[in-house]
Backbone as JSON, one array per atom type, in Angstrom:
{
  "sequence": "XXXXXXXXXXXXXXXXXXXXXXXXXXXXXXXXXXXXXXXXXXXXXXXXXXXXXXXXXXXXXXXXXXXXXXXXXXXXXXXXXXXXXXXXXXXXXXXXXXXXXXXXXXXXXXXXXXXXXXXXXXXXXXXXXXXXXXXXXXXXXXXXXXXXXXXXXXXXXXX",
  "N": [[130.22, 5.23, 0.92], [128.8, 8.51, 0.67], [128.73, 12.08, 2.16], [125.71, 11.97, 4.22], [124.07, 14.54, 3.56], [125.4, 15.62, 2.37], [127.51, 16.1, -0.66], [127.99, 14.53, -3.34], [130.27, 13.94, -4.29], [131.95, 12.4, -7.48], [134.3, 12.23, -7.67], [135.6, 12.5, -4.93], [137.66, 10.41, -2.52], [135.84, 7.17, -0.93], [135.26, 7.48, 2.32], [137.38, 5.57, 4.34], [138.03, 4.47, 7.04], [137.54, 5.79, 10.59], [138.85, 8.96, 12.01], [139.48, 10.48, 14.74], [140.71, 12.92, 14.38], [141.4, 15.18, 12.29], [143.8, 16.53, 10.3], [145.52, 18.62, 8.24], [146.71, 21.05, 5.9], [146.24, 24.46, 5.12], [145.15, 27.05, 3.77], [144.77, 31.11, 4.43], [142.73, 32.8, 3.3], [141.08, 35.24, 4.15], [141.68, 37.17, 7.15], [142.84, 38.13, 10.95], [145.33, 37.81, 11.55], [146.35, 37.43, 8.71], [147.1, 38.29, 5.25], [146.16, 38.88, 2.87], [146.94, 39.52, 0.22], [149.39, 37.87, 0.03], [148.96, 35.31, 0.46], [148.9, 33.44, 4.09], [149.81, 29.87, 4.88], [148.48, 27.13, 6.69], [148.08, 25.27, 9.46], [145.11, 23.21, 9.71], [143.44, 21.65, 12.67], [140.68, 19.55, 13.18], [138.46, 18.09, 15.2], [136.56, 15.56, 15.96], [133.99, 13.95, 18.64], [132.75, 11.53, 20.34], [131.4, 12.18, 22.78], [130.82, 14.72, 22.34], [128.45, 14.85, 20.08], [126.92, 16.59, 18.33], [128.91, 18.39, 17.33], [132.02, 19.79, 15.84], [135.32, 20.79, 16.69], [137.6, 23.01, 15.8], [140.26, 24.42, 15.32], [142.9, 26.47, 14.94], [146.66, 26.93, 14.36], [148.75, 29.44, 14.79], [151.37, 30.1, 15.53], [151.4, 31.68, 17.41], [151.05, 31.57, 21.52], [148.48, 30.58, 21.73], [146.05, 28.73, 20.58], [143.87, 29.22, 17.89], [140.38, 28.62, 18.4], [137.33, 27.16, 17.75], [133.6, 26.08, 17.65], [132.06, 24.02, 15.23], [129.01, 23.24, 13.66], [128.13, 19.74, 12.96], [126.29, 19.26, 10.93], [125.86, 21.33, 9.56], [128.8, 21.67, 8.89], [128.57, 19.37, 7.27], [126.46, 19.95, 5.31], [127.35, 22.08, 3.84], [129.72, 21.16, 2.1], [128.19, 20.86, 0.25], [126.95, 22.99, -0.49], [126.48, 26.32, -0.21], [126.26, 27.58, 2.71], [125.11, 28.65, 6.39], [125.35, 31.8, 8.11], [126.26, 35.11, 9.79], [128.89, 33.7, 12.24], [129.56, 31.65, 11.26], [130.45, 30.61, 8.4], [130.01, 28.37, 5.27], [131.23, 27.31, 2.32], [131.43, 25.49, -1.12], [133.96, 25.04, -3.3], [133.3, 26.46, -6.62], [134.4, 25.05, -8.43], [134.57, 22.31, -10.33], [136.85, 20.2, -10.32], [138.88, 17.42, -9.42], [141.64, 17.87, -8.72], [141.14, 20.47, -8.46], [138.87, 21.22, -6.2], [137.93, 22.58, -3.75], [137.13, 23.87, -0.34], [135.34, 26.48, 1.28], [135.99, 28.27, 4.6], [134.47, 30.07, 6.77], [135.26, 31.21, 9.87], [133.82, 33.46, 12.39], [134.46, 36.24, 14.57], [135.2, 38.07, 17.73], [137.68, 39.36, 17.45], [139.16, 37.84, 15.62], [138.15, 37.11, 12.97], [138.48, 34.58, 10.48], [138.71, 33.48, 7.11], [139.11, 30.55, 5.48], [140.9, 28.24, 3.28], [139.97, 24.72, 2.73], [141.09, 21.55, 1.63], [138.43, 19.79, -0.17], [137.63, 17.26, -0.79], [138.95, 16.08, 1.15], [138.16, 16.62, 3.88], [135.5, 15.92, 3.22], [135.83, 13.17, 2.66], [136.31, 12.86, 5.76], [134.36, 13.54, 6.92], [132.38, 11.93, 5.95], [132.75, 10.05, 7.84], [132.4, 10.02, 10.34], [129.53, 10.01, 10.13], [129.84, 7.53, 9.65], [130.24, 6.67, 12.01], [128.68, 7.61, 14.18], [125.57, 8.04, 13.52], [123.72, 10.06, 11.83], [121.27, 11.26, 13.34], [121.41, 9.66, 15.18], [122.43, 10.9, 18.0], [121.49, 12.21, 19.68], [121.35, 10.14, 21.63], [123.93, 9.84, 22.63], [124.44, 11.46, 24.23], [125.05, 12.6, 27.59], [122.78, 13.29, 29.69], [121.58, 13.86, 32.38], [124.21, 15.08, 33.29], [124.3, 17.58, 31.63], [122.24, 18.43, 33.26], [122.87, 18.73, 35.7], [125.12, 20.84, 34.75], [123.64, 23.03, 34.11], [121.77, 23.9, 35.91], [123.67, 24.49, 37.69], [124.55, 26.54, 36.38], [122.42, 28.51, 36.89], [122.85, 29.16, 39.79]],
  "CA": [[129.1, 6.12, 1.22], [129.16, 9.63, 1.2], [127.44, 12.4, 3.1], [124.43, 12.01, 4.05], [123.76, 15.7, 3.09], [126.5, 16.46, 1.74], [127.7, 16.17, -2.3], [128.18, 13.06, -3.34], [131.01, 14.26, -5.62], [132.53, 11.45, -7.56], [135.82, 12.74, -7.24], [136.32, 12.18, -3.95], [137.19, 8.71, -2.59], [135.06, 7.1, 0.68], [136.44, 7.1, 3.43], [138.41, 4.2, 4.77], [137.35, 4.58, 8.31], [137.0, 7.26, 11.65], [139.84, 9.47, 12.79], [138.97, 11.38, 15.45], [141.45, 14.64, 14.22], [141.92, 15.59, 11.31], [145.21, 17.23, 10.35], [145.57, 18.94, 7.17], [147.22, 22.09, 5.46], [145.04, 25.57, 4.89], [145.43, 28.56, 2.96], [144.34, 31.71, 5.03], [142.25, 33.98, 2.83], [141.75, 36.52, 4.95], [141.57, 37.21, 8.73], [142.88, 39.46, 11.72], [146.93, 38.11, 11.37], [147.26, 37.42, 7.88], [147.45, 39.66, 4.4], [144.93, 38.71, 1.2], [148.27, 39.77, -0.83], [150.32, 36.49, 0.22], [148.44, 34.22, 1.78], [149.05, 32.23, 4.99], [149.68, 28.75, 5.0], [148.45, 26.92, 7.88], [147.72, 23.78, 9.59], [143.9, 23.21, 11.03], [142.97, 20.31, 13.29], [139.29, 19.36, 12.59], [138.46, 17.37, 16.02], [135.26, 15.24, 16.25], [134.08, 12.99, 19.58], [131.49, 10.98, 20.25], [130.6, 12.79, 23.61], [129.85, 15.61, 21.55], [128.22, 14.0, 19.03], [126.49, 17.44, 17.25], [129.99, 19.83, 16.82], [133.75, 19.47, 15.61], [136.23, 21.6, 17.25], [138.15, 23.09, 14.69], [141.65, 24.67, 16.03], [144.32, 27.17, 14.03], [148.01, 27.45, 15.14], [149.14, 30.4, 14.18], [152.85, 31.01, 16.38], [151.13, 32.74, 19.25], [151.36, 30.98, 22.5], [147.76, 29.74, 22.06], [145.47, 28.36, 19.2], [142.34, 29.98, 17.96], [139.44, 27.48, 18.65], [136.03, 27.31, 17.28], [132.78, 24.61, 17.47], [130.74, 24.4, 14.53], [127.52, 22.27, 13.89], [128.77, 19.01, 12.14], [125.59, 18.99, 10.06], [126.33, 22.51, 9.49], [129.37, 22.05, 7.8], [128.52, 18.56, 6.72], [125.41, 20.43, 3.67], [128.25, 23.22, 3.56], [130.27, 20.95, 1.46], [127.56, 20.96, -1.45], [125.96, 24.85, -1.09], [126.43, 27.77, 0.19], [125.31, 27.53, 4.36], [125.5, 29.57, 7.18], [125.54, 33.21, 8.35], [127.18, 35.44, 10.57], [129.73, 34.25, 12.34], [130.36, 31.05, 10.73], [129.95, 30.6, 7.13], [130.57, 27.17, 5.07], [130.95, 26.51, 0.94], [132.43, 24.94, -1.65], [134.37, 26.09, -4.68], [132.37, 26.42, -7.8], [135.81, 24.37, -9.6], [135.2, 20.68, -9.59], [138.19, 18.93, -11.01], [139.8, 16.5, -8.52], [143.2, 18.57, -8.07], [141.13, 22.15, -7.5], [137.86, 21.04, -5.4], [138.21, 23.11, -2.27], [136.07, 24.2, 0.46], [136.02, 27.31, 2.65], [135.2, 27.72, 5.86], [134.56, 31.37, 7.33], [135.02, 31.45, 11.12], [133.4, 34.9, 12.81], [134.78, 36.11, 16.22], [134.8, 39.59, 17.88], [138.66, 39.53, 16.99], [140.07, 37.26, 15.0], [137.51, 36.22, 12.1], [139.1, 34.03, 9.21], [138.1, 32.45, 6.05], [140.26, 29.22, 5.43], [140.5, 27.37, 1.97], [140.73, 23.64, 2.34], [140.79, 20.45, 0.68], [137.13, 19.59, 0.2], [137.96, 15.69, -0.71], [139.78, 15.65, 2.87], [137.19, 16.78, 4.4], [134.38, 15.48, 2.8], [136.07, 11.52, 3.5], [136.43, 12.74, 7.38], [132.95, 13.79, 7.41], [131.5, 10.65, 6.0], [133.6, 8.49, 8.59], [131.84, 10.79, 11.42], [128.6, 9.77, 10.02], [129.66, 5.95, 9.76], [130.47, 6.29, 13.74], [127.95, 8.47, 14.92], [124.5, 8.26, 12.04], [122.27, 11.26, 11.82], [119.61, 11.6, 14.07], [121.41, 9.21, 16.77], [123.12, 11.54, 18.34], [121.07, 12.42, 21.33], [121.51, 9.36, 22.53], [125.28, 9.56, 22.78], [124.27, 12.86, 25.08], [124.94, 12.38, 29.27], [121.52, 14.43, 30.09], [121.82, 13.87, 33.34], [125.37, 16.09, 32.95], [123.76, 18.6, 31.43], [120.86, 19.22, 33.45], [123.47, 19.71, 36.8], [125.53, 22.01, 34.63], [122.71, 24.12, 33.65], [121.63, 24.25, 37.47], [124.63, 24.9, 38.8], [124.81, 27.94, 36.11], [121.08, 29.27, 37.41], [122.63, 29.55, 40.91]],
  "C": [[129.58, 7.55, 1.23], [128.29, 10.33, 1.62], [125.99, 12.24, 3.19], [123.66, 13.07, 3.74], [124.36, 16.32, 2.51], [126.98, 15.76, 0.12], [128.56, 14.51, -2.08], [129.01, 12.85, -4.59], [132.09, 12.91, -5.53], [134.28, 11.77, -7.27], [136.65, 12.51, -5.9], [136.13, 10.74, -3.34], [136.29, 8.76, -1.29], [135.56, 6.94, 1.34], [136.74, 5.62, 3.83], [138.18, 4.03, 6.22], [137.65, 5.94, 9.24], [138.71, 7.64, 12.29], [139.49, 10.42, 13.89], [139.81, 13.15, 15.23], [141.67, 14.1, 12.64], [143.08, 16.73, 11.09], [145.3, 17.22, 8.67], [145.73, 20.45, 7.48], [146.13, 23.31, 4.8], [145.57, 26.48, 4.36], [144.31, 29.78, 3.6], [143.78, 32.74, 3.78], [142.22, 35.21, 3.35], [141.64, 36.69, 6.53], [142.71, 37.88, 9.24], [144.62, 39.24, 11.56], [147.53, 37.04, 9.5], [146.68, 38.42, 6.76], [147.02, 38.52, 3.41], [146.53, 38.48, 0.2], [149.35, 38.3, -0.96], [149.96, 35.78, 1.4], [148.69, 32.97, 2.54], [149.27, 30.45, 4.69], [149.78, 28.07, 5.96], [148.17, 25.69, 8.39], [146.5, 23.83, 10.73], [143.94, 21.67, 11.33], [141.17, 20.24, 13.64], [139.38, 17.83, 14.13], [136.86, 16.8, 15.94], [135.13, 13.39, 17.56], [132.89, 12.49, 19.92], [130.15, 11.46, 21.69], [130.73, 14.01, 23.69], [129.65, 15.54, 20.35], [127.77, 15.17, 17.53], [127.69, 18.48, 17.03], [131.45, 19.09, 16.51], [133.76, 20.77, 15.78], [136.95, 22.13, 15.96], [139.32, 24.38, 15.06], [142.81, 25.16, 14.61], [145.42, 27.23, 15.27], [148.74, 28.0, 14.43], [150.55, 30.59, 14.71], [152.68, 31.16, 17.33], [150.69, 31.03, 20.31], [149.72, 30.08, 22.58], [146.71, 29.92, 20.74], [144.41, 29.37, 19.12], [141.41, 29.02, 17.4], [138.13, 28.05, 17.9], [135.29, 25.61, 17.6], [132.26, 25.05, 16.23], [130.12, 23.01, 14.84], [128.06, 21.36, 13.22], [127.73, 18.96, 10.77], [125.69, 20.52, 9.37], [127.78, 22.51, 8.39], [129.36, 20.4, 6.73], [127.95, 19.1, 5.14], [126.28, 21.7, 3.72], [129.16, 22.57, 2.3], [129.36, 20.58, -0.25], [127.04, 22.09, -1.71], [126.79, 25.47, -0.33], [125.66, 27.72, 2.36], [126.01, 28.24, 5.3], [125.17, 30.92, 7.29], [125.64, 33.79, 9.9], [128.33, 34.93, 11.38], [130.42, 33.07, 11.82], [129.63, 30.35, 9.47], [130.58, 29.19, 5.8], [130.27, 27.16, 3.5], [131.81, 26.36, 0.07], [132.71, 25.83, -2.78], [133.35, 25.98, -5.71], [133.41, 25.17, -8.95], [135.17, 22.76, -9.32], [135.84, 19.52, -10.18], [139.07, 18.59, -9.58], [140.87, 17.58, -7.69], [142.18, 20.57, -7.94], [140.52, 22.06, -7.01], [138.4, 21.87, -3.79], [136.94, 24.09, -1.59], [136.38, 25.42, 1.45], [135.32, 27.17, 3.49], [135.74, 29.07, 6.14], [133.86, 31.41, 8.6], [135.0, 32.71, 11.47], [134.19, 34.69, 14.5], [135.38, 37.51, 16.19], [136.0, 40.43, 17.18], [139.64, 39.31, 16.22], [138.6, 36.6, 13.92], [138.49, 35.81, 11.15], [137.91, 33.38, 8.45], [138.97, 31.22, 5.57], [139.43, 28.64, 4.59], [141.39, 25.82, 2.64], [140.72, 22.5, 1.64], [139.15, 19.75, 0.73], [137.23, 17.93, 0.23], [138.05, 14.98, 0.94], [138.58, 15.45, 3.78], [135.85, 16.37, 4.09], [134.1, 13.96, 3.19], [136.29, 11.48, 4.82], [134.79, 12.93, 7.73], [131.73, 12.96, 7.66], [131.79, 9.62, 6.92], [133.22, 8.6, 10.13], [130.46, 10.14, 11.28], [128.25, 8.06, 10.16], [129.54, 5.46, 11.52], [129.37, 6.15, 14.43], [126.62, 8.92, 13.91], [123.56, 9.25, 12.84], [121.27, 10.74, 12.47], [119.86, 10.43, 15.08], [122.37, 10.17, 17.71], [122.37, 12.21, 19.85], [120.99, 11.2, 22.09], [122.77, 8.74, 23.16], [125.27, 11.09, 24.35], [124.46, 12.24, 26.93], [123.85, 13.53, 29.23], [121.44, 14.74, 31.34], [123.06, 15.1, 33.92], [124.74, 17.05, 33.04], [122.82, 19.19, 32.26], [121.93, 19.74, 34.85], [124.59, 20.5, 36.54], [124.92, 23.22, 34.69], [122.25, 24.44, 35.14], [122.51, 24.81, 38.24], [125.1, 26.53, 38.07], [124.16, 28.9, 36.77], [122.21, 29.93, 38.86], [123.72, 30.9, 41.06]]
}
């Protein structure tokens, strides 16, 4: 199977089943500590959990003593891997190339100080995405939600 919104490019295989991290190698286009001229090579961790069923975490380690985190929407960057989606501060699409060995996907995280754009393997990501969807299927996902949780966080923010 592949995404349910997302490209259903033959090229990449189906996934094999659910990892909850993904771990794979990135190429930093551009952002606040690296240089366009010779670009970064980096390692993101792509986290997805079932009690938060609508976002993956998505985590750079750059050297410095502490990562630089982000959520996005999973459906968000799920129809990112066939168009163009997003705007401001986080921006999701694929290459225009699609031969096997160059298919790659960026992913442009916004933030007041550190925005990046990160090229990565769209395949990779495309067989983690579908293995998210085999876990956790579109449109059940509020029922993986504690509501109860939520409603005495949100109360306890009011006060």
């Amino acid at each position: 199977m592949n995404g349910p919104g997302g490209d259903s490019s033959q090229n990449c295989p189906t996934s094999t089943g659910f990892q909850p991290v993904l771990l794979l190698p990135v190429r930093l286009v551009s952002g606040a500590f690296g240089n366009t001229a010779t670009p970064a090579r980096l390692r993101v961790r792509m986290r997805y959990t079932v009690s938060e069923p609508f976002s993956v975490g998505v985590e750079i380690r750059t050297g410095a003593p502490e990562a630089l985190q982000w959520t996005v929407s999973r459906d968000l960057l799920d129809a990112g891997t066939s168009m163009p989606q997003g705007m401001g501060a986080h921006r999701i699409w694929p290459s225009r190339r699609y031969l096997l060995s160059c298919r790659r996907l960026y992913l442009g995280l916004g933030g007041p100080s550190t925005p990046v754009t990160l090229e990565l393997d769209h395949c990779e990501v495309r067989a983690w995405l579908d293995a998210t969807y085999d876990l956790v299927p579109r449109g059940s996902e509020p029922e993986l939600l504690d509501w109860d949780a939520l409603e005495r966080e949100l109360l306890q923010r009011r006060d």
